[in-house]
XYZ file of C-alpha atoms in Angstrom:
561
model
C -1.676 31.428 -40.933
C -0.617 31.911 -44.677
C -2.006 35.442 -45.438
C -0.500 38.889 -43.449
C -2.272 38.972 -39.695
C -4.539 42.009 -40.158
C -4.011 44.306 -36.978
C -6.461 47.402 -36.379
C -4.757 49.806 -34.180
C -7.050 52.420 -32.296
C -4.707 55.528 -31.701
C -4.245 59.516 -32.649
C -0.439 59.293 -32.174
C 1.195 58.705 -35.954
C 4.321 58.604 -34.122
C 2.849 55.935 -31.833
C 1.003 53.903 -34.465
C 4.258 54.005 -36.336
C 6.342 53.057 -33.515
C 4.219 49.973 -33.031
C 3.907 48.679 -36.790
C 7.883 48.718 -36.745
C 8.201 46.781 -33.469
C 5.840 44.264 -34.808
C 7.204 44.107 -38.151
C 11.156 43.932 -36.776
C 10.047 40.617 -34.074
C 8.599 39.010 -37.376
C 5.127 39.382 -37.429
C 3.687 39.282 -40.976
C 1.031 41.719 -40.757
C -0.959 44.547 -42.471
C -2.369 47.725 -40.139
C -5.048 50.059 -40.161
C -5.577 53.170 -37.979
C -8.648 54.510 -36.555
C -8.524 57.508 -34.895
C -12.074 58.088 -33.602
C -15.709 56.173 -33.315
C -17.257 56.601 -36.686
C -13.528 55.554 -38.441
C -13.365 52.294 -35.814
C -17.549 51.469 -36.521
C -16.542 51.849 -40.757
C -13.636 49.607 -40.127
C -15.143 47.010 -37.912
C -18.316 46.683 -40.598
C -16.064 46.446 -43.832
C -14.023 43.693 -43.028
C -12.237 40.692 -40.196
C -9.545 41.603 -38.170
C -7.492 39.440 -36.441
C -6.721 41.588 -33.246
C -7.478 45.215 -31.931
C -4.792 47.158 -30.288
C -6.278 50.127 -28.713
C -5.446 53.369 -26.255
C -6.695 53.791 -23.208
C -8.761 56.641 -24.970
C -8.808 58.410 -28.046
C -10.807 61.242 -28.235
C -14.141 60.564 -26.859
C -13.497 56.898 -27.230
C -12.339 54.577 -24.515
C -10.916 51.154 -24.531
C -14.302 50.042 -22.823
C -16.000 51.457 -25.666
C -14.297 49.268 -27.934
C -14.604 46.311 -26.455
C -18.215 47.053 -25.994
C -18.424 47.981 -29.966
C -17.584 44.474 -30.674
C -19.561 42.749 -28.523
C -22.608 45.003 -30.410
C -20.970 43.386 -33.457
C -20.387 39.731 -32.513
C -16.543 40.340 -32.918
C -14.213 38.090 -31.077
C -11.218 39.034 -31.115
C -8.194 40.070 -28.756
C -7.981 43.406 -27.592
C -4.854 44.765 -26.390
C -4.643 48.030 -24.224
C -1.478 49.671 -25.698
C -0.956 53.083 -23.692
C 1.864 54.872 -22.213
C 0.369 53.754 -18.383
C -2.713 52.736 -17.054
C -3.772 52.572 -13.023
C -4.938 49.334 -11.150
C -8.687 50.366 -10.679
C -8.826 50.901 -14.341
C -6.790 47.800 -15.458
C -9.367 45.431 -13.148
C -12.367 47.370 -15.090
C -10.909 46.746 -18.229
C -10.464 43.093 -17.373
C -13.634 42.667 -16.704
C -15.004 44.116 -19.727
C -13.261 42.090 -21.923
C -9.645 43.130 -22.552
C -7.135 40.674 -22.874
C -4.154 42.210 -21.924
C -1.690 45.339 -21.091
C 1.069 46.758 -22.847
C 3.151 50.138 -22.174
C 4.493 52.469 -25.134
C 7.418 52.375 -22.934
C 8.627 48.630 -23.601
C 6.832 47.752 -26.838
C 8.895 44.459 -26.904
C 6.245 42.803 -24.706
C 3.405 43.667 -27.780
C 4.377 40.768 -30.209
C 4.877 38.277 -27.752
C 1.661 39.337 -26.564
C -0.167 38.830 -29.693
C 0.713 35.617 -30.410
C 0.082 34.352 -27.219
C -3.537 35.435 -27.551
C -4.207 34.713 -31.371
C -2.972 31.157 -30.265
C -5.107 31.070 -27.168
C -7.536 32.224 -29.755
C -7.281 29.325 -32.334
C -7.577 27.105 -29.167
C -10.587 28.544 -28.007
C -11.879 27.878 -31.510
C -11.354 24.626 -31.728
C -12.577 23.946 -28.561
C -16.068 25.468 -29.433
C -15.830 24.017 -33.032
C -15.320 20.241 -31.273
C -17.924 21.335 -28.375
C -20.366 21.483 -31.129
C -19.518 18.410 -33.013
C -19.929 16.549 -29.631
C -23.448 18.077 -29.065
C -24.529 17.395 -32.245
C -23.317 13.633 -32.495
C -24.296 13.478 -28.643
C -27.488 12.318 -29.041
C -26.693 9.787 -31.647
C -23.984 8.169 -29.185
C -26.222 8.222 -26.235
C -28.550 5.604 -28.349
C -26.040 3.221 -28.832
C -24.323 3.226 -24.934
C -25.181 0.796 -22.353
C -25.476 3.778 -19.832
C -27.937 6.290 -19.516
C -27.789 10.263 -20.959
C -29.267 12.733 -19.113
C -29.979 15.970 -20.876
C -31.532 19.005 -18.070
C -32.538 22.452 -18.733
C -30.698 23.945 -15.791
C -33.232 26.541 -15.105
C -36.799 25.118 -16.172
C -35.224 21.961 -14.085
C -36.925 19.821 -16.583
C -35.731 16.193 -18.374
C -35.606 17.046 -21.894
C -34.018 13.532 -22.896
C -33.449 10.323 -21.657
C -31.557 7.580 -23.875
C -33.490 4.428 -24.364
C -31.352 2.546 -21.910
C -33.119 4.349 -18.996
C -35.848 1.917 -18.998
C -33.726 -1.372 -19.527
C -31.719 -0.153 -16.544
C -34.146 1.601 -14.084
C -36.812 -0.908 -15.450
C -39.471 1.190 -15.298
C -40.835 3.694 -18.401
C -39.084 7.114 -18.640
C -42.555 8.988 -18.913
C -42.859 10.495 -15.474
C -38.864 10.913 -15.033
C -39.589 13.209 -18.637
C -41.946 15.261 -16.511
C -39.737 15.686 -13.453
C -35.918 14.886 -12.368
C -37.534 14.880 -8.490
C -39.055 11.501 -9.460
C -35.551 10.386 -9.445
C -35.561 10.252 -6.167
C -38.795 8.144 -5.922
C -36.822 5.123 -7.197
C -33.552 5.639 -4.953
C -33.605 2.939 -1.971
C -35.223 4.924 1.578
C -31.750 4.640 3.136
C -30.025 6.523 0.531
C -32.515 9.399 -0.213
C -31.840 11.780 2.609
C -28.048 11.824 1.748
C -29.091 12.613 -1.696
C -31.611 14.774 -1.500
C -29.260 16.595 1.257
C -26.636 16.711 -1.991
C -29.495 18.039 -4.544
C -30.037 20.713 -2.091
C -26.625 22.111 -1.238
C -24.990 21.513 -4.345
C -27.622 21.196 -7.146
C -27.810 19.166 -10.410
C -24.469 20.698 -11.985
C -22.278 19.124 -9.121
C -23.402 15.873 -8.881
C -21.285 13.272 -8.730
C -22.459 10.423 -6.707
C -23.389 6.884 -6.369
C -26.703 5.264 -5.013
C -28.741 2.906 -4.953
C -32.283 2.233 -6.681
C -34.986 -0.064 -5.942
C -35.994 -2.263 -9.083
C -39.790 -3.031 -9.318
C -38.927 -6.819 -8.383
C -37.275 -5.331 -4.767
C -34.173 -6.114 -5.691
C -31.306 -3.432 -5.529
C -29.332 -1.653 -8.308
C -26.424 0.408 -7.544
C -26.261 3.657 -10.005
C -23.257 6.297 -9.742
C -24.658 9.526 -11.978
C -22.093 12.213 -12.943
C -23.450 16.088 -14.232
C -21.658 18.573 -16.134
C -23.067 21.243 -17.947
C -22.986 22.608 -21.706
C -23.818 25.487 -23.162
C -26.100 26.238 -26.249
C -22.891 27.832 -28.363
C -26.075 30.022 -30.716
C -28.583 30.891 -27.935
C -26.037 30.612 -24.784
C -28.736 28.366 -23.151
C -27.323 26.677 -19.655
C -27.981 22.247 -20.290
C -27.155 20.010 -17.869
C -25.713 16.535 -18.884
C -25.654 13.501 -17.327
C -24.506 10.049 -17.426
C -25.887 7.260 -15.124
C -24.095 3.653 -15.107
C -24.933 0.239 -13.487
C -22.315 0.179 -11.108
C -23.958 -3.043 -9.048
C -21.143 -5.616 -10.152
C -18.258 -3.079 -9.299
C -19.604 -2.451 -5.736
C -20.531 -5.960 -5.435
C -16.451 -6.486 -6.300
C -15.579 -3.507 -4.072
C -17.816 -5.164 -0.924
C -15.983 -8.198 -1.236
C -12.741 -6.536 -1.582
C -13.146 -4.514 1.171
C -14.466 -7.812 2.770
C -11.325 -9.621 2.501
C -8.644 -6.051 3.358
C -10.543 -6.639 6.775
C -10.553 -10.163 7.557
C -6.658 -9.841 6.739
C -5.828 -6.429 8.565
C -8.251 -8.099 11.626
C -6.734 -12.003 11.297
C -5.482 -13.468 14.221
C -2.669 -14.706 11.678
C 0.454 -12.736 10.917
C 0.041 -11.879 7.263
C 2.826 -11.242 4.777
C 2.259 -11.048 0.837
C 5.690 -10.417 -1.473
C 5.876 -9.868 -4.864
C 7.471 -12.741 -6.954
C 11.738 -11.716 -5.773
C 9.899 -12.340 -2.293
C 10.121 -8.179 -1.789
C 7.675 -7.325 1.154
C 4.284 -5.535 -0.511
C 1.894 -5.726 2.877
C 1.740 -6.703 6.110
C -1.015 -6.744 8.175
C -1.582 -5.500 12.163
C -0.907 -8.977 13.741
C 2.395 -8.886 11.504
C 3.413 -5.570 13.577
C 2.085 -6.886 16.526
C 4.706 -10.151 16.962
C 7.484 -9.298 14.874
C 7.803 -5.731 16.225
C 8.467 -4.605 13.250
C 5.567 -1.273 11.799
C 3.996 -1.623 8.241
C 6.431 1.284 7.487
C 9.637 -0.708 8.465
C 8.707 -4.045 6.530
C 7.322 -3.237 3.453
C 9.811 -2.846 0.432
C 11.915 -5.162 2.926
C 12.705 -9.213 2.512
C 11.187 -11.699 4.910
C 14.776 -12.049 5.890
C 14.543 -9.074 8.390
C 13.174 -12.003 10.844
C 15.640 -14.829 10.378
C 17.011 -15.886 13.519
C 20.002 -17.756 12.206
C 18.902 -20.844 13.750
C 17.645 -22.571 10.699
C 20.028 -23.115 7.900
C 20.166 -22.135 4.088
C 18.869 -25.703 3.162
C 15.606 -24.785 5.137
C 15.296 -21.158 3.117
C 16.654 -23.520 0.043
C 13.556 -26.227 0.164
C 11.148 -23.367 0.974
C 11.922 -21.685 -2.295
C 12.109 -24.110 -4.307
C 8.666 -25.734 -3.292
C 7.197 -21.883 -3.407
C 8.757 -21.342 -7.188
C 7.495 -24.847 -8.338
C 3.800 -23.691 -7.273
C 3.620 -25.817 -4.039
C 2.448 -24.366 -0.884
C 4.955 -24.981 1.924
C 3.843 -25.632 5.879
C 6.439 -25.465 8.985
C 7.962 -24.297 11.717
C 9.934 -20.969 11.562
C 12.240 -19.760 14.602
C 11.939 -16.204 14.128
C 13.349 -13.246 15.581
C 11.950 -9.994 16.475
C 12.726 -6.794 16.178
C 13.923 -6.514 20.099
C 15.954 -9.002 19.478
C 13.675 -12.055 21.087
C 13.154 -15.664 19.328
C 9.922 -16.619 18.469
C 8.375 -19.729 16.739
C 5.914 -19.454 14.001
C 3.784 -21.819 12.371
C 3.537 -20.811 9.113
C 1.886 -21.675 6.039
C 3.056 -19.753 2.601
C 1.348 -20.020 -0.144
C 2.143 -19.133 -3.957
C -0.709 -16.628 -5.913
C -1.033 -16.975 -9.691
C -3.066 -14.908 -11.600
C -5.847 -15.970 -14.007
C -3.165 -17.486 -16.912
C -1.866 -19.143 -14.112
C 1.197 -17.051 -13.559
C 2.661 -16.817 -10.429
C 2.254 -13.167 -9.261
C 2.521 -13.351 -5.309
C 3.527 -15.240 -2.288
C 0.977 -15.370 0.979
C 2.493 -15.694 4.172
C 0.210 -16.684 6.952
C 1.680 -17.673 10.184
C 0.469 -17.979 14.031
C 2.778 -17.232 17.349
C 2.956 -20.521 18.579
C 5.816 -20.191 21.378
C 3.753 -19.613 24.175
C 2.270 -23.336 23.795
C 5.559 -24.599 22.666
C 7.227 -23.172 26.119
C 3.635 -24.844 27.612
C 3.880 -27.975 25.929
C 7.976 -27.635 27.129
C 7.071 -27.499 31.063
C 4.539 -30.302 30.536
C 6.952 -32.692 29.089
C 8.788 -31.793 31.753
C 7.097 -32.346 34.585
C 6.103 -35.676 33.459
C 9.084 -36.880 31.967
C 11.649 -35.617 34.587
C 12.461 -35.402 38.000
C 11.580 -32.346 39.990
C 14.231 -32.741 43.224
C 17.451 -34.072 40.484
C 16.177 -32.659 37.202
C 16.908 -36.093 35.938
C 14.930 -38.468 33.628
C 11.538 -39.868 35.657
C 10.993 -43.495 35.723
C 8.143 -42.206 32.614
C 11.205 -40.966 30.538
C 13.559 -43.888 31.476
C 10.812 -46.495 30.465
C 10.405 -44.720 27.263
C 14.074 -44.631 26.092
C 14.594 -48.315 27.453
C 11.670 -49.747 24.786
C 12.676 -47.773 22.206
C 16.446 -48.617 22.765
C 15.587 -52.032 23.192
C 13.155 -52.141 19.613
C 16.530 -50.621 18.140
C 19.292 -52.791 19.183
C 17.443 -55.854 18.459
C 16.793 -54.581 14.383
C 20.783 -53.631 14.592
C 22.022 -56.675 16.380
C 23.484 -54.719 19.667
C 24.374 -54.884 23.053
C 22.331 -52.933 25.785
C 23.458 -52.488 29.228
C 21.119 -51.046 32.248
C 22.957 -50.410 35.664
C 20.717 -49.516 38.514
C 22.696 -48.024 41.094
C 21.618 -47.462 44.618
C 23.147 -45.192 47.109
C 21.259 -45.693 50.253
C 21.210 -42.538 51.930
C 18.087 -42.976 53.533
C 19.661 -46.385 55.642
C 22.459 -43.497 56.486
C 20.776 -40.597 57.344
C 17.543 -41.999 59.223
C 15.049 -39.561 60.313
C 17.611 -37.496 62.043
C 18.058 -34.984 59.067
C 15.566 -32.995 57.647
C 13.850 -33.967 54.075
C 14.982 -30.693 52.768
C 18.603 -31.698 53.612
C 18.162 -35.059 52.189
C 17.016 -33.677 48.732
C 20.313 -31.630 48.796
C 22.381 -34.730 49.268
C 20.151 -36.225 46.356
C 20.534 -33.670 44.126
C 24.488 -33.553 44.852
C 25.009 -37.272 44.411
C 23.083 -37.000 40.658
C 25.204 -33.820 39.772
C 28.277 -36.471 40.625
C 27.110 -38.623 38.312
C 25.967 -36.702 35.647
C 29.689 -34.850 35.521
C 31.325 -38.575 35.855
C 28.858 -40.238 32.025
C 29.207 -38.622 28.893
C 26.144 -36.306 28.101
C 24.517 -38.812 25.358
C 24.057 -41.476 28.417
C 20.787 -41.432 29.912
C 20.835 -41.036 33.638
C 17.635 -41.419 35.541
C 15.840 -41.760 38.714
C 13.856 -44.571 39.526
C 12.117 -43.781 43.160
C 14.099 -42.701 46.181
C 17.421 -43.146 46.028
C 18.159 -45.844 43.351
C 19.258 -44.464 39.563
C 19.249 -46.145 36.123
C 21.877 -45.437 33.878
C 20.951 -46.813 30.339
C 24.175 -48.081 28.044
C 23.196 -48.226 24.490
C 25.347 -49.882 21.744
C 28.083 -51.093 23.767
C 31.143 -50.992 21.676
C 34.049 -53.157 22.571
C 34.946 -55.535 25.464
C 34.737 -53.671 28.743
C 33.357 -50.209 27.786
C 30.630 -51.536 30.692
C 33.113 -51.995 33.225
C 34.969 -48.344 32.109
C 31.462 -46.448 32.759
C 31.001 -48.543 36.000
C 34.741 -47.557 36.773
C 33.514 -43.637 36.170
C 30.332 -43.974 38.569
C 32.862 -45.465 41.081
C 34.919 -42.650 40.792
C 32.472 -40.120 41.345
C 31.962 -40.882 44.918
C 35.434 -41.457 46.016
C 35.617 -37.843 47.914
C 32.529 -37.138 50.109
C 29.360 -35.302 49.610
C 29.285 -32.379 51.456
C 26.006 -30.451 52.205
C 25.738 -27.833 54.684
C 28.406 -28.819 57.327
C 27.478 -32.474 56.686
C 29.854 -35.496 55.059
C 29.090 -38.358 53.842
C 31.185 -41.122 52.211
C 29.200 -43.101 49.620
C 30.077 -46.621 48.703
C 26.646 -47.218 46.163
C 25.348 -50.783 45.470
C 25.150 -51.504 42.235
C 23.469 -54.250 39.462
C 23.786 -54.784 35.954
C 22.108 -56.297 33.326
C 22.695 -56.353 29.419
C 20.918 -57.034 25.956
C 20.417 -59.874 25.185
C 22.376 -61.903 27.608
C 20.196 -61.517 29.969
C 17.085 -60.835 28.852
C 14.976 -59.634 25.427
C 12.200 -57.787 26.829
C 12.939 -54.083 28.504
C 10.697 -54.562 31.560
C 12.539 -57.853 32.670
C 15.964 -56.279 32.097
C 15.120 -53.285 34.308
C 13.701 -55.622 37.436
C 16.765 -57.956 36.687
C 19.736 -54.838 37.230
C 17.571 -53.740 40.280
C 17.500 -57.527 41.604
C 21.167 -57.087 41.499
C 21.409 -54.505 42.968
C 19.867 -55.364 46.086
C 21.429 -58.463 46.248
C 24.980 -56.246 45.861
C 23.267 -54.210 48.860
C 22.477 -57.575 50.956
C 25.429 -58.577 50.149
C 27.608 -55.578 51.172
C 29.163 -55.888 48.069
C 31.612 -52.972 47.000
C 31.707 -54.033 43.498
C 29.454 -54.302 40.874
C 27.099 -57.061 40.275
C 25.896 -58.540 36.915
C 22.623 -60.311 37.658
C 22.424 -64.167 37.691
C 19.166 -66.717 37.508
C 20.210 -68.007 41.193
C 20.189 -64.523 42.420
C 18.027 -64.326 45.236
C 17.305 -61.255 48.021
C 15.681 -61.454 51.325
C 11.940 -59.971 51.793
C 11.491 -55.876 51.708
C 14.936 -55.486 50.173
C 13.423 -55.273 46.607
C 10.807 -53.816 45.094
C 8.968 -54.888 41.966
């Protein structure tokens, strides 16, 4: 403000007055003052010119500071008053408050007065503005709302009547705006029958002014429109008439987006899947309730985290390596992870992560979905088991051994190798007869194949054939004689007794041998031909080893086929 503030100070104190037009002059203020020491002098002064702010008494005469406020609300005068008086009580402050006085000063401490002037002239200009821009808006309003895809309300609060409706009422209700003109209530004659009791529940309670809701409608075709409406009010600045405005907007497409958002937050918080998603640096963003489930780990503990926090350490960096690099060059990547959870406890996942990118085809996010599969692992485990191995030795079954043999035989014919197969029979059933239990028997079994197992080196497979004969399959025989040193080892295995609850028993085994492709080229014949020698090493009482011939021949029940 260019020109001198002009300040009209109610008081009958010259030394006062005076007091007052030095404080304000001394903090700056550039200001001219009049004095008006009783009603007629204030009413003169009020009508002859502006003033930019009143600073009154508590009373002057038979003039009171509610008197003055009250004189220039009779003259349309808005400006700050300020009580300036050497003390004023609470009940009096509160009624001066509430008829219109801005604020309190004391005589005592007339440092507070120009602070508290410009604070209110500035409050002042803003309040201004405010209105000055308030009635801009109202009167371009109604231009605007012609040219806007949504629809304008305009209410009269109290006659609760439509006074307008934009044009794009009837593009968007699809109906004319004649009877919603004559009554807002026929609003809720187009809202769908499911949605009318909450919103006629909200008219009710909360009125026009509050609302703030969305809803549906029911287009003439059946079909269903979702609406959100929003009120606020405005206020005629000349007559002080209450409106009510409001805006209505199509909302269908956002709650259609919304549904199938929310759609797809449940199917992944309710998957059966563990669910991971990291930003690009692979930093955890969410995880869903199967996640917490079977890694242990809460929502709280994992996000903000790497996918790291479950590494067991049994799968090396190359693994992590070719997982990043196919997830970084846009390629989804499927496998097995051996996890570890949070109590400590290995897990396998089958897991399938899968890079995001957005619609410029940036990558943006990586989707981890994954499924516990160790139960059927461990499953899958005990059936191999029982079918490939032995359940009194723990050995390879004749299943297994007949498995390896084919496959061992395929191999060292493409490589140009020797094979050996020893079948080795201990005949503990000749020995022990029927005068020992089974259970006693399956000891001495079980003893005899620990003997054996210790005496071969643990990538030499060792199996059981049927009662007490054993296959031990040789494959790639490397030099001259490494038969004979294995056959050596078995040998030595039994030269101290097997001892089994009280019981010894020296065991001088029969044994036959046959080898790739000397003696045969198909795995089935090589197999019968090491067991024909070994019965014929048994018939024989032979205490070596015996490789098998084409003259070799055994009496009947002696061999089996």
């Amino acid at each position: 403000m260019n020109r001198p503030l002009r300040i009209l100070i109610i008081d009958t104190n010259s030394k006062d007055v005076e007091r007052i037009e030095t404080e304000l002059l001394k903090a700056g203020l550039n200001a001219s003052f009049a004095q008006a020491s009783c009603r007629d002098e204030l009413n003169d002064l009020l009508v002859q010119q502006t003033w930019d702010i009143l600073l009154t008494e508590c009373r002057v005469n038979d003039l009171t500071a509610q008197d003055v406020v009250a004189m220039l609300q009779r003259h349309v005068i808005t400006v700050p008053v300020i009580v300036v008086c050497r003390g004023v009580g609470e009940g009096l402050a509160v009624s001066l408050m509430h008829a219109g006085a801005h604020d309190f000063v004391s005589k005592k401490d007339l440092s507070r007065l120009a602070p508290a002037i410009e604070r209110e002239l500035a409050e002042q200009a803003q309040h201004r503005q405010a209105e000055h821009a308030l009635h801009e808006t109202k009167q371009r309003f109604l231009q605007l709302s012609r040219n806007i895809e949504e629809v304008f309300w305009l209410l009269d609060a109290e006659a609760k009547k439509v006074l307008y409706l934009s044009p794009s009422f009837e593009e968007m209700w699809e109906q004319s705006a004649t009877q919603m003109l004559s009554s807002p209530q026929f609003l809720l004659a187009t809202i769908h029958p499911d949605d009318v009791p909450r919103i006629q529940q909200l008219l009710d309670e909360q009125g026009w002014l509050a609302f703030n809701h969305d809803y549906r409608i029911v287009l003439g075709d059946g079909s269903v429109r979702w609406i959100h409406t929003r009120c606020f009010s405005l206020q005629d600045e000349l007559d002080g008439t209450g409106r009510i405005a409001g805006i209505s907007t199509d909302i269908t497409g956002k709650k259609e987006l919304e549904q199938e958002r929310d759609m797809m937050t449940r199917a992944l918080e309710q998957s059966a899947d563990a669910v991971m998603i990291t930003d690009t640096e692979g930093t955890i963003i969410y995880v869903n309730a199967t996640f917490e489930d079977i890694s242990g780990y809460s929502k709280q503990e994992a996000l903000g985290r790497k996918p790291s926090l479950l590494r067991s350490g049994f799968q090396d960096n190359e693994f992590y390596h070719r997982v990043w690099q196919s997830l970084k060059n846009g390629i989804p990547f499927v496998d097995v992870f051996i996890n570890r959870r949070k109590d400590g406890e290995l897990y396998y996942e089958a897991k399938t992560i899968t890079p995001l990118r957005s619609s410029e085809g940036e990558l943006t996010h990586f989707v981890s979905t994954g499924m516990d599969i160790t139960a059927h692992l461990k499953g899958r485990d005990r059936l191999h088991r029982i079918l490939h191995y032995d359940v009194v030795t723990g050995l390879a079954n004749q299943a297994l051994l007949h498995e390896r043999l084919h496959r061992e035989v395929l191999h060292a014919h493409r490589l140009e190798q020797r094979l050996g197969v020893i079948c080795l029979g201990l005949g503990l059933a000749q020995l022990l007869g029927s005068s020992v239990g089974h259970e006693l028997y399956e000891q001495m079994m079980r003893v005899a194949a620990w003997r054996m197992q210790e005496s071969l080196e643990p990538h030499i497979t060792l199996a059981r054939l049927n009662g007490d004969e054993f296959v031990i399959l040789l494959k790639e025989l490397e030099y001259d004689g490494h038969l004979e040193a294995v056959l050596q080892q078995l040998r030595q295995a039994f030269a101290t007794p097997l001892q089994v609850e009280g019981y010894e028993l020296f065991l001088l085994p029969s044994v036959g041998v046959s080898v790739y492709p000397d003696h045969a080229l198909e795995a089935d014949e090589l197999l019968q031909q090491a067991r024909l020698a070994m019965h014929y090493a048994r018939q024989h009482s032979s205490d070596d080893f015996v490789y098998y011939r084409q003259d070799m021949r055994v009496l009947p029940n002696t061999h089996t086929n």
